[in-house]
PDB file of C-alpha atoms and ligand atoms in Angstrom:
ATOM      1  CA  MET Y   5     -40.680 -53.039  14.440  1.00 91.00           C
ATOM      2  CA  LEU Y   6     -41.845 -56.319  13.043  1.00 92.00           C
ATOM      3  CA  HIS Y   7     -39.880 -59.545  13.568  1.00 92.00           C
ATOM      4  CA  GLY Y   8     -37.068 -57.449  15.038  1.00 93.00           C
ATOM      5  CA  GLN Y   9     -36.679 -55.318  11.890  1.00 96.00           C
ATOM      6  CA  ARG Y  10     -37.194 -51.579  11.549  1.00 98.00           C
ATOM      7  CA  ILE Y  11     -40.013 -50.738   9.160  1.00 98.00           C
ATOM      8  CA  PHE Y  12     -40.509 -47.363   7.498  1.00 98.00           C
ATOM      9  CA  VAL Y  13     -43.251 -46.231   5.140  1.00 98.00           C
ATOM     10  CA  VAL Y  14     -42.374 -43.858   2.303  1.00 98.00           C
ATOM     11  CA  ILE Y  15     -45.252 -41.685   1.088  1.00 97.00           C
ATOM     12  CA  PRO Y  16     -44.628 -39.749  -2.146  1.00 97.00           C
ATOM     13  CA  SER Y  17     -46.951 -36.780  -2.166  1.00 95.00           C
ATOM     14  CA  TYR Y  18     -47.900 -34.237  -4.784  1.00 93.00           C
ATOM     15  CA  ASN Y  19     -50.828 -31.924  -4.140  1.00 89.00           C
ATOM     16  CA  SER Y  20     -52.475 -34.614  -2.042  1.00 88.00           C
ATOM     17  CA  GLY Y  21     -54.666 -32.346   0.084  1.00 82.00           C
ATOM     18  CA  ASP Y  22     -56.535 -33.874   2.988  1.00 86.00           C
ATOM     19  CA  LEU Y  23     -56.038 -37.476   1.843  1.00 91.00           C
ATOM     20  CA  LEU Y  24     -52.463 -37.453   3.160  1.00 93.00           C
ATOM     21  CA  GLU Y  25     -53.689 -36.916   6.709  1.00 91.00           C
ATOM     22  CA  ALA Y  26     -55.982 -39.943   6.404  1.00 93.00           C
ATOM     23  CA  VAL Y  27     -53.074 -42.050   5.102  1.00 95.00           C
ATOM     24  CA  LEU Y  28     -50.808 -41.044   7.983  1.00 95.00           C
ATOM     25  CA  ALA Y  29     -53.528 -41.798  10.520  1.00 94.00           C
ATOM     26  CA  SER Y  30     -54.024 -45.243   8.979  1.00 96.00           C
ATOM     27  CA  VAL Y  31     -50.376 -46.409   9.069  1.00 97.00           C
ATOM     28  CA  PRO Y  32     -50.189 -49.304  11.563  1.00 97.00           C
ATOM     29  CA  ALA Y  33     -48.483 -48.832  14.933  1.00 96.00           C
ATOM     30  CA  PHE Y  34     -45.688 -51.350  14.181  1.00 97.00           C
ATOM     31  CA  VAL Y  35     -44.278 -48.915  11.579  1.00 98.00           C
ATOM     32  CA  ASP Y  36     -41.284 -47.062  13.040  1.00 98.00           C
ATOM     33  CA  GLY Y  37     -41.286 -44.035  10.754  1.00 97.00           C
ATOM     34  CA  CYS Y  38     -43.232 -42.393   7.921  1.00 97.00           C
ATOM     35  CA  ILE Y  39     -41.264 -40.369   5.386  1.00 97.00           C
ATOM     36  CA  VAL Y  40     -43.497 -38.010   3.419  1.00 96.00           C
ATOM     37  CA  VAL Y  41     -41.731 -36.739   0.306  1.00 96.00           C
ATOM     38  CA  ASP Y  42     -43.391 -33.530  -0.814  1.00 93.00           C
ATOM     39  CA  ASP Y  43     -42.452 -32.937  -4.395  1.00 91.00           C
ATOM     40  CA  GLY Y  44     -42.865 -29.220  -5.030  1.00 86.00           C
ATOM     41  CA  SER Y  45     -46.611 -29.240  -4.339  1.00 84.00           C
ATOM     42  CA  CYS Y  46     -48.596 -26.009  -4.553  1.00 80.00           C
ATOM     43  CA  PRO Y  47     -48.534 -24.460  -1.090  1.00 70.00           C
ATOM     44  CA  GLU Y  48     -50.583 -26.830   1.043  1.00 64.00           C
ATOM     45  CA  THR Y  49     -50.652 -27.923   4.614  1.00 67.00           C
ATOM     46  CA  MET Y  50     -48.057 -30.579   5.227  1.00 76.00           C
ATOM     47  CA  PRO Y  51     -48.015 -32.561   8.445  1.00 78.00           C
ATOM     48  CA  ALA Y  52     -45.532 -31.338  11.026  1.00 76.00           C
ATOM     49  CA  ASP Y  53     -42.504 -33.521  11.739  1.00 77.00           C
ATOM     50  CA  ASP Y  54     -43.225 -35.460  14.896  1.00 78.00           C
ATOM     51  CA  GLY Y  55     -41.922 -38.586  16.584  1.00 82.00           C
ATOM     52  CA  ARG Y  56     -42.911 -40.805  13.665  1.00 94.00           C
ATOM     53  CA  THR Y  57     -43.570 -38.563  10.672  1.00 95.00           C
ATOM     54  CA  ILE Y  58     -40.714 -36.889   8.820  1.00 95.00           C
ATOM     55  CA  VAL Y  59     -41.376 -34.543   5.892  1.00 94.00           C
ATOM     56  CA  ILE Y  60     -38.707 -34.004   3.258  1.00 94.00           C
ATOM     57  CA  ARG Y  61     -39.157 -31.628   0.346  1.00 93.00           C
ATOM     58  CA  HIS Y  62     -38.009 -31.387  -3.220  1.00 94.00           C
ATOM     59  CA  SER Y  63     -37.869 -27.703  -4.163  1.00 92.00           C
ATOM     60  CA  ARG Y  64     -39.260 -28.534  -7.620  1.00 93.00           C
ATOM     61  CA  ASN Y  65     -41.325 -31.432  -8.895  1.00 94.00           C
ATOM     62  CA  ARG Y  66     -39.039 -34.345  -9.801  1.00 96.00           C
ATOM     63  CA  GLY Y  67     -41.614 -37.128 -10.149  1.00 96.00           C
ATOM     64  CA  VAL Y  68     -42.985 -39.914  -8.027  1.00 97.00           C
ATOM     65  CA  GLY Y  69     -40.031 -42.262  -8.716  1.00 97.00           C
ATOM     66  CA  ALA Y  70     -37.459 -39.676  -7.684  1.00 97.00           C
ATOM     67  CA  ALA Y  71     -39.508 -38.979  -4.554  1.00 97.00           C
ATOM     68  CA  ILE Y  72     -39.539 -42.674  -3.646  1.00 98.00           C
ATOM     69  CA  ILE Y  73     -35.754 -42.860  -4.081  1.00 97.00           C
ATOM     70  CA  SER Y  74     -35.344 -39.826  -1.776  1.00 97.00           C
ATOM     71  CA  GLY Y  75     -37.630 -41.533   0.728  1.00 98.00           C
ATOM     72  CA  TYR Y  76     -35.652 -44.783   0.575  1.00 97.00           C
ATOM     73  CA  ALA Y  77     -32.400 -42.888   1.131  1.00 96.00           C
ATOM     74  CA  GLU Y  78     -33.835 -41.024   4.127  1.00 97.00           C
ATOM     75  CA  ALA Y  79     -35.267 -44.228   5.607  1.00 98.00           C
ATOM     76  CA  ALA Y  80     -31.905 -45.990   5.188  1.00 97.00           C
ATOM     77  CA  ARG Y  81     -30.167 -43.015   6.864  1.00 96.00           C
ATOM     78  CA  ARG Y  82     -32.529 -43.419   9.800  1.00 97.00           C
ATOM     79  CA  GLY Y  83     -31.706 -47.078  10.226  1.00 96.00           C
ATOM     80  CA  ALA Y  84     -34.681 -48.734   8.519  1.00 98.00           C
ATOM     81  CA  ASP Y  85     -34.262 -52.324   7.331  1.00 97.00           C
ATOM     82  CA  VAL Y  86     -37.319 -52.354   5.099  1.00 98.00           C
ATOM     83  CA  ALA Y  87     -39.294 -49.540   3.451  1.00 98.00           C
ATOM     84  CA  ALA Y  88     -42.826 -49.910   2.164  1.00 98.00           C
ATOM     85  CA  VAL Y  89     -44.344 -47.399  -0.257  1.00 98.00           C
ATOM     86  CA  MET Y  90     -47.883 -46.163   0.236  1.00 98.00           C
ATOM     87  CA  ALA Y  91     -49.544 -43.561  -1.981  1.00 96.00           C
ATOM     88  CA  ALA Y  92     -50.688 -40.280  -0.464  1.00 96.00           C
ATOM     89  CA  ASP Y  93     -54.157 -40.608  -1.976  1.00 94.00           C
ATOM     90  CA  ASN Y  94     -55.334 -43.331   0.409  1.00 95.00           C
ATOM     91  CA  GLN Y  95     -55.600 -46.008  -2.302  1.00 96.00           C
ATOM     92  CA  MET Y  96     -53.609 -48.576  -0.366  1.00 97.00           C
ATOM     93  CA  ASP Y  97     -55.284 -50.588   2.341  1.00 98.00           C
ATOM     94  CA  PRO Y  98     -53.108 -50.597   5.502  1.00 98.00           C
ATOM     95  CA  ALA Y  99     -54.625 -53.976   6.414  1.00 98.00           C
ATOM     96  CA  ASP Y 100     -52.547 -55.445   3.546  1.00 98.00           C
ATOM     97  CA  LEU Y 101     -49.245 -54.107   4.897  1.00 98.00           C
ATOM     98  CA  PRO Y 102     -48.241 -57.063   7.155  1.00 98.00           C
ATOM     99  CA  ALA Y 103     -48.776 -59.571   4.309  1.00 98.00           C
ATOM    100  CA  LEU Y 104     -46.809 -57.349   1.926  1.00 98.00           C
ATOM    101  CA  LEU Y 105     -43.889 -57.137   4.365  1.00 98.00           C
ATOM    102  CA  GLU Y 106     -43.839 -60.802   5.252  1.00 98.00           C
ATOM    103  CA  PRO Y 107     -41.843 -62.237   2.288  1.00 98.00           C
ATOM    104  CA  VAL Y 108     -39.218 -59.505   2.732  1.00 97.00           C
ATOM    105  CA  LEU Y 109     -38.948 -59.875   6.495  1.00 97.00           C
ATOM    106  CA  SER Y 110     -38.693 -63.654   6.243  1.00 96.00           C
ATOM    107  CA  GLY Y 111     -35.903 -63.451   3.666  1.00 94.00           C
ATOM    108  CA  GLN Y 112     -37.863 -65.100   0.859  1.00 95.00           C
ATOM    109  CA  ALA Y 113     -37.688 -61.937  -1.231  1.00 97.00           C
ATOM    110  CA  VAL Y 114     -35.873 -58.644  -1.448  1.00 96.00           C
ATOM    111  CA  TYR Y 115     -38.879 -56.866  -2.904  1.00 98.00           C
ATOM    112  CA  CYS Y 116     -42.554 -57.634  -2.536  1.00 98.00           C
ATOM    113  CA  LYS Y 117     -45.222 -55.881  -4.555  1.00 98.00           C
ATOM    114  CA  GLY Y 118     -48.984 -55.783  -4.388  1.00 98.00           C
ATOM    115  CA  ASP Y 119     -51.151 -57.565  -6.934  1.00 98.00           C
ATOM    116  CA  ARG Y 120     -54.605 -56.074  -7.363  1.00 98.00           C
ATOM    117  CA  LEU Y 121     -55.368 -57.948 -10.583  1.00 98.00           C
ATOM    118  CA  SER Y 122     -55.709 -61.285  -8.739  1.00 98.00           C
ATOM    119  CA  HIS Y 123     -58.121 -59.845  -6.176  1.00 98.00           C
ATOM    120  CA  PRO Y 124     -61.625 -61.306  -6.656  1.00 98.00           C
ATOM    121  CA  GLU Y 125     -63.179 -57.812  -6.688  1.00 97.00           C
ATOM    122  CA  CYS Y 126     -60.708 -56.295  -9.132  1.00 97.00           C
ATOM    123  CA  ARG Y 127     -62.950 -56.359 -12.201  1.00 96.00           C
ATOM    124  CA  ASN Y 128     -65.736 -54.626 -10.255  1.00 96.00           C
ATOM    125  CA  ARG Y 129     -63.579 -52.007  -8.596  1.00 96.00           C
ATOM    126  CA  MET Y 130     -60.856 -51.049 -11.080  1.00 96.00           C
ATOM    127  CA  PRO Y 131     -62.024 -48.735 -13.897  1.00 94.00           C
ATOM    128  CA  VAL Y 132     -62.112 -50.706 -17.142  1.00 94.00           C
ATOM    129  CA  VAL Y 133     -59.560 -48.539 -18.978  1.00 92.00           C
ATOM    130  CA  ARG Y 134     -57.127 -48.953 -16.071  1.00 93.00           C
ATOM    131  CA  TYR Y 135     -57.742 -52.687 -15.998  1.00 96.00           C
ATOM    132  CA  ILE Y 136     -57.029 -53.157 -19.723  1.00 95.00           C
ATOM    133  CA  GLY Y 137     -54.011 -50.815 -19.633  1.00 93.00           C
ATOM    134  CA  ASN Y 138     -52.651 -52.615 -16.580  1.00 96.00           C
ATOM    135  CA  CYS Y 139     -53.016 -56.065 -18.194  1.00 96.00           C
ATOM    136  CA  CYS Y 140     -51.175 -54.873 -21.342  1.00 94.00           C
ATOM    137  CA  LEU Y 141     -48.365 -53.228 -19.340  1.00 95.00           C
ATOM    138  CA  THR Y 142     -48.087 -56.283 -17.103  1.00 97.00           C
ATOM    139  CA  PHE Y 143     -47.599 -58.502 -20.152  1.00 96.00           C
ATOM    140  CA  LEU Y 144     -44.933 -56.174 -21.592  1.00 95.00           C
ATOM    141  CA  THR Y 145     -43.198 -55.804 -18.212  1.00 96.00           C
ATOM    142  CA  ARG Y 146     -43.001 -59.602 -17.956  1.00 97.00           C
ATOM    143  CA  VAL Y 147     -41.122 -59.617 -21.252  1.00 96.00           C
ATOM    144  CA  VAL Y 148     -38.806 -56.761 -20.211  1.00 95.00           C
ATOM    145  CA  THR Y 149     -38.008 -58.137 -16.757  1.00 96.00           C
ATOM    146  CA  GLY Y 150     -38.055 -61.840 -17.583  1.00 96.00           C
ATOM    147  CA  LEU Y 151     -40.395 -62.422 -14.612  1.00 97.00           C
ATOM    148  CA  PRO Y 152     -42.983 -64.761 -16.211  1.00 96.00           C
ATOM    149  CA  THR Y 153     -45.468 -64.830 -13.316  1.00 97.00           C
ATOM    150  CA  LEU Y 154     -45.507 -61.076 -12.699  1.00 98.00           C
ATOM    151  CA  MET Y 155     -48.951 -59.588 -12.046  1.00 98.00           C
ATOM    152  CA  ASP Y 156     -50.093 -55.959 -11.757  1.00 98.00           C
ATOM    153  CA  SER Y 157     -46.845 -54.294 -12.826  1.00 97.00           C
ATOM    154  CA  GLN Y 158     -48.427 -50.899 -12.100  1.00 96.00           C
ATOM    155  CA  CYS Y 159     -49.076 -51.471  -8.411  1.00 98.00           C
ATOM    156  CA  GLY Y 160     -47.157 -48.970  -6.289  1.00 97.00           C
ATOM    157  CA  TYR Y 161     -47.814 -50.753  -2.987  1.00 98.00           C
ATOM    158  CA  THR Y 162     -44.417 -52.352  -2.356  1.00 98.00           C
ATOM    159  CA  ALA Y 163     -41.840 -53.307   0.267  1.00 98.00           C
ATOM    160  CA  LEU Y 164     -38.075 -53.281  -0.307  1.00 98.00           C
ATOM    161  CA  ARG Y 165     -35.045 -54.420   1.704  1.00 97.00           C
ATOM    162  CA  LEU Y 166     -32.975 -51.254   1.790  1.00 97.00           C
ATOM    163  CA  ASP Y 167     -29.578 -52.948   1.901  1.00 92.00           C
ATOM    164  CA  VAL Y 168     -29.935 -53.918  -1.775  1.00 90.00           C
ATOM    165  CA  LEU Y 169     -30.050 -50.275  -2.875  1.00 90.00           C
ATOM    166  CA  PRO Y 170     -26.271 -49.921  -3.389  1.00 86.00           C
ATOM    167  CA  GLY Y 171     -26.440 -52.804  -5.856  1.00 81.00           C
ATOM    168  CA  ILE Y 172     -29.152 -51.156  -7.968  1.00 85.00           C
ATOM    169  CA  PRO Y 173     -28.409 -48.500 -10.625  1.00 86.00           C
ATOM    170  CA  VAL Y 174     -30.690 -46.028  -8.864  1.00 87.00           C
ATOM    171  CA  ARG Y 175     -29.778 -43.003 -10.959  1.00 86.00           C
ATOM    172  CA  TRP Y 176     -30.839 -44.836 -14.114  1.00 89.00           C
ATOM    173  CA  LEU Y 177     -34.348 -45.537 -12.857  1.00 93.00           C
ATOM    174  CA  TYR Y 178     -37.170 -43.635 -14.525  1.00 93.00           C
ATOM    175  CA  PRO Y 179     -38.087 -40.831 -12.102  1.00 95.00           C
ATOM    176  CA  ARG Y 180     -41.806 -40.545 -12.908  1.00 94.00           C
ATOM    177  CA  TYR Y 181     -44.754 -42.906 -13.293  1.00 92.00           C
ATOM    178  CA  GLY Y 182     -42.814 -45.777 -14.944  1.00 91.00           C
ATOM    179  CA  PHE Y 183     -40.673 -46.191 -11.826  1.00 95.00           C
ATOM    180  CA  PRO Y 184     -42.177 -49.504 -10.578  1.00 95.00           C
ATOM    181  CA  ASN Y 185     -41.552 -51.122 -13.984  1.00 95.00           C
ATOM    182  CA  ASP Y 186     -37.967 -49.886 -14.007  1.00 94.00           C
ATOM    183  CA  LEU Y 187     -37.269 -50.965 -10.432  1.00 96.00           C
ATOM    184  CA  LEU Y 188     -38.553 -54.446 -11.301  1.00 97.00           C
ATOM    185  CA  ALA Y 189     -36.226 -54.534 -14.328  1.00 95.00           C
ATOM    186  CA  ALA Y 190     -33.267 -53.474 -12.166  1.00 94.00           C
ATOM    187  CA  LEU Y 191     -34.039 -56.043  -9.457  1.00 94.00           C
ATOM    188  CA  ALA Y 192     -34.549 -58.786 -12.025  1.00 94.00           C
ATOM    189  CA  GLY Y 193     -31.256 -57.820 -13.657  1.00 91.00           C
ATOM    190  CA  ALA Y 194     -29.486 -58.045 -10.302  1.00 87.00           C
ATOM    191  CA  GLY Y 195     -31.012 -61.468  -9.647  1.00 88.00           C
ATOM    192  CA  CYS Y 196     -32.970 -60.295  -6.590  1.00 91.00           C
ATOM    193  CA  PRO Y 197     -35.967 -62.456  -5.636  1.00 95.00           C
ATOM    194  CA  VAL Y 198     -39.286 -60.654  -6.078  1.00 97.00           C
ATOM    195  CA  ALA Y 199     -42.540 -61.724  -4.402  1.00 98.00           C
ATOM    196  CA  GLN Y 200     -46.099 -60.535  -4.849  1.00 98.00           C
ATOM    197  CA  VAL Y 201     -49.160 -60.723  -2.651  1.00 98.00           C
ATOM    198  CA  VAL Y 202     -52.785 -59.996  -3.418  1.00 98.00           C
ATOM    199  CA  VAL Y 203     -53.882 -56.569  -2.167  1.00 98.00           C
ATOM    200  CA  ALA Y 204     -57.202 -54.782  -2.307  1.00 98.00           C
ATOM    201  CA  PRO Y 205     -57.907 -52.510  -5.287  1.00 98.00           C
ATOM    202  CA  VAL Y 206     -59.150 -49.244  -3.739  1.00 97.00           C
ATOM    203  CA  TYR Y 207     -61.009 -46.793  -5.965  1.00 95.00           C
ATOM    204  CA  ARG Y 208     -63.213 -44.135  -4.424  1.00 89.00           C
ATOM    205  CA  GLY Y 209     -63.181 -41.649  -7.280  1.00 82.00           C
ATOM    206  CA  GLU Y 210     -59.625 -40.338  -6.660  1.00 82.00           C
ATOM    207  CA  ARG Y 211     -58.129 -38.390  -9.545  1.00 84.00           C
ATOM    208  CA  SER Y 212     -55.093 -40.051 -11.070  1.00 86.00           C
ATOM    209  CA  GLY Y 213     -52.196 -37.956 -12.315  1.00 87.00           C
ATOM    210  CA  ILE Y 214     -51.656 -40.450 -15.163  1.00 86.00           C
ATOM    211  CA  ARG Y 215     -53.174 -39.191 -18.399  1.00 84.00           C
ATOM    212  CA  PRO Y 216     -54.077 -42.112 -20.733  1.00 82.00           C
ATOM    213  CA  ILE Y 217     -52.690 -40.440 -23.864  1.00 80.00           C
ATOM    214  CA  VAL Y 218     -49.377 -39.703 -22.149  1.00 79.00           C
ATOM    215  CA  ALA Y 219     -49.274 -43.294 -20.873  1.00 83.00           C
ATOM    216  CA  VAL Y 220     -49.810 -44.692 -24.388  1.00 85.00           C
ATOM    217  CA  LEU Y 221     -46.995 -42.543 -25.743  1.00 87.00           C
ATOM    218  CA  VAL Y 222     -44.515 -42.756 -22.873  1.00 88.00           C
ATOM    219  CA  TYR Y 223     -44.794 -46.323 -21.530  1.00 89.00           C
ATOM    220  CA  PRO Y 224     -43.411 -48.049 -24.661  1.00 90.00           C
ATOM    221  CA  TRP Y 225     -40.312 -45.885 -24.297  1.00 90.00           C
ATOM    222  CA  ILE Y 226     -40.058 -46.642 -20.571  1.00 90.00           C
ATOM    223  CA  LEU Y 227     -40.278 -50.390 -21.263  1.00 92.00           C
ATOM    224  CA  VAL Y 228     -37.594 -50.294 -23.959  1.00 92.00           C
ATOM    225  CA  ARG Y 229     -35.456 -48.349 -21.497  1.00 92.00           C
ATOM    226  CA  GLY Y 230     -36.222 -51.067 -18.934  1.00 93.00           C
ATOM    227  CA  ILE Y 231     -34.300 -53.589 -21.033  1.00 93.00           C
ATOM    228  CA  LEU Y 232     -31.258 -51.318 -20.782  1.00 91.00           C
ATOM    229  CA  VAL Y 233     -31.765 -50.834 -17.032  1.00 91.00           C
ATOM    230  CA  ARG Y 234     -31.924 -54.605 -16.581  1.00 92.00           C
ATOM    231  CA  MET Y 235     -28.655 -55.020 -18.492  1.00 89.00           C
ATOM    232  CA  ILE Y 236     -26.902 -52.246 -16.561  1.00 87.00           C
ATOM    233  CA  SER Y 237     -28.126 -53.755 -13.328  1.00 85.00           C
ATOM    234  CA  ARG Y 238     -26.916 -57.194 -14.347  1.00 84.00           C
ATOM    235  CA  CYS Y 239     -23.437 -55.914 -15.201  1.00 80.00           C
ATOM    236  CA  GLY Y 240     -22.807 -53.221 -12.603  1.00 68.00           C
ATOM    237  CA  GLY Y 241     -24.701 -53.936  -9.433  1.00 57.00           C
ATOM    238  CA  LEU Y 242     -24.845 -57.671  -9.644  1.00 55.00           C
ATOM    239  CA  ARG Y 243     -22.119 -58.548  -7.215  1.00 62.00           C
ATOM    240  CA  ARG Y 244     -23.170 -56.238  -4.415  1.00 63.00           C
ATOM    241  CA  ALA Y 245     -26.893 -57.029  -4.739  1.00 60.00           C
ATOM    242  CA  ARG Y 246     -26.263 -60.765  -4.737  1.00 65.00           C
ATOM    243  CA  GLU Y 247     -24.028 -60.405  -1.697  1.00 67.00           C
ATOM    244  CA  ALA Y 248     -26.805 -58.526   0.143  1.00 67.00           C
ATOM    245  CA  VAL Y 249     -29.321 -61.228  -0.787  1.00 70.00           C
ATOM    246  CA  ARG Y 250     -26.915 -63.947   0.350  1.00 73.00           C
ATOM    247  CA  LEU Y 251     -26.332 -62.219   3.691  1.00 73.00           C
ATOM    248  CA  GLN Y 252     -30.039 -61.653   4.215  1.00 73.00           C
ATOM    249  CA  ARG Y 253     -30.893 -65.271   3.427  1.00 75.00           C
ATOM    250  CA  ALA Y 254     -28.106 -66.523   5.660  1.00 75.00           C
ATOM    251  CA  ARG Y 255     -29.433 -64.313   8.467  1.00 72.00           C
ATOM    252  CA  ALA Y 256     -32.956 -65.646   7.978  1.00 72.00           C
ATOM    253  CA  GLY Y 257     -31.716 -69.234   7.604  1.00 71.00           C
ATOM    254  CA  VAL Y 258     -33.426 -69.670   4.200  1.00 65.00           C
TER     255      VAL Y 258
HETATM  256  N1  GDP G   3     -43.718 -36.987  -4.813  1.00 83.90           N
HETATM  257  C1  GDP G   3     -44.522 -37.137  -5.878  1.00 83.90           C
HETATM  258  N2  GDP G   3     -45.563 -37.900  -5.731  1.00 83.90           N
HETATM  259  C2  GDP G   3     -46.377 -38.044  -6.796  1.00 83.90           C
HETATM  260  C3  GDP G   3     -46.137 -37.428  -8.043  1.00 83.90           C
HETATM  261  N3  GDP G   3     -47.129 -37.807  -8.887  1.00 83.90           N
HETATM  262  C4  GDP G   3     -47.930 -38.635  -8.174  1.00 83.90           C
HETATM  263  N4  GDP G   3     -47.469 -38.766  -6.927  1.00 83.90           N
HETATM  264  C5  GDP G   3     -48.018 -39.569  -5.839  1.00 83.90           C
HETATM  265  O1  GDP G   3     -48.069 -40.915  -6.282  1.00 83.90           O
HETATM  266  C6  GDP G   3     -49.243 -41.529  -5.803  1.00 83.90           C
HETATM  267  C7  GDP G   3     -50.011 -42.158  -6.940  1.00 83.90           C
HETATM  268  O2  GDP G   3     -50.303 -41.178  -7.911  1.00 83.90           O
HETATM  269  P1  GDP G   3     -51.601 -41.266  -8.798  1.00 83.90           P
HETATM  270  O3  GDP G   3     -51.569 -40.139  -9.778  1.00 83.90           O
HETATM  271  O4  GDP G   3     -52.805 -41.343  -7.920  1.00 83.90           O
HETATM  272  O5  GDP G   3     -51.386 -42.648  -9.569  1.00 83.90           O
HETATM  273  P2  GDP G   3     -52.386 -43.865  -9.700  1.00 83.90           P
HETATM  274  O6  GDP G   3     -53.036 -44.071  -8.373  1.00 83.90           O
HETATM  275  O7  GDP G   3     -51.536 -45.024 -10.130  1.00 83.90           O
HETATM  276  O8  GDP G   3     -53.362 -43.484 -10.756  1.00 83.90           O
HETATM  277  C8  GDP G   3     -50.016 -40.442  -5.058  1.00 83.90           C
HETATM  278  O9  GDP G   3     -49.731 -40.592  -3.697  1.00 83.90           O
HETATM  279  C9  GDP G   3     -49.419 -39.150  -5.522  1.00 83.90           C
HETATM  280  O10 GDP G   3     -49.424 -38.183  -4.492  1.00 83.90           O
HETATM  281  C10 GDP G   3     -45.008 -36.592  -8.158  1.00 83.90           C
HETATM  282  O11 GDP G   3     -44.736 -36.001  -9.199  1.00 83.90           O
HETATM  283  N5  GDP G   3     -44.239 -36.497  -7.043  1.00 83.90           N
HETATM  284 MG1   MG G   4     -54.003 -42.737  -7.203  1.00 83.90          MG
END
């Protein structure tokens, strides 16, 4: 609990090995539940369900975006108000979690995302190809979403108010690595306020599942799709999402 609200962490996991254990151990004590979504990994040791950790499984690999959606749904079922997403490869610093949650808990935003690009150490820590790719995708995602000050569109460290989910066209969201871009497009389309806070870029030689050639070929398609997602979100989910935002702001007195 933080500020009287129930906080869950969703951890999408695919062949994460020992790193997952380190992530779970690092999740701060104020977090009420951790939902690990195992996505058809090769047989590996998964943590046992306990008081705080819940493991759900997809029988086949459906992608990181689909896993996050499953995690959100499970967290909402268990009464969470806000769900943060942390990767299973220990690349998200738990010390940044309170700052990431703050705009959502205070009612300033429905969604808050991390921004590694504005961190003073980013250029030293982030591999140069990732840095350049991220800057290009951030620029294009600004165009697609209409969020002119957006930074680090590729950051997966996020916090979302779960009561906006019914207003978002969830089944249209891209289920794999372009998910954060698509979710931003959907939230922008629904008029939901988005915040961002600077978080630490963590690179300790982890292997990314994103292959550069696939990214170059697939991301343009995902971004074009994002325009459609934004339009669908604007038309379909607008009323319910706006109502949720209004209620939340009224509750927080903003
Ligand atoms: N559930 C699920 N998680 C995935 C999948 N692909 C990646 N992930 C998780 O998403 C997180 C980030 O993936 P990664 O490949 O490291 O991306 P990067 O850090 O942005 O380069 C990690 O926690 C992975 O375990 C997937 O297909 N399913
Ligand atoms: Mg990674």
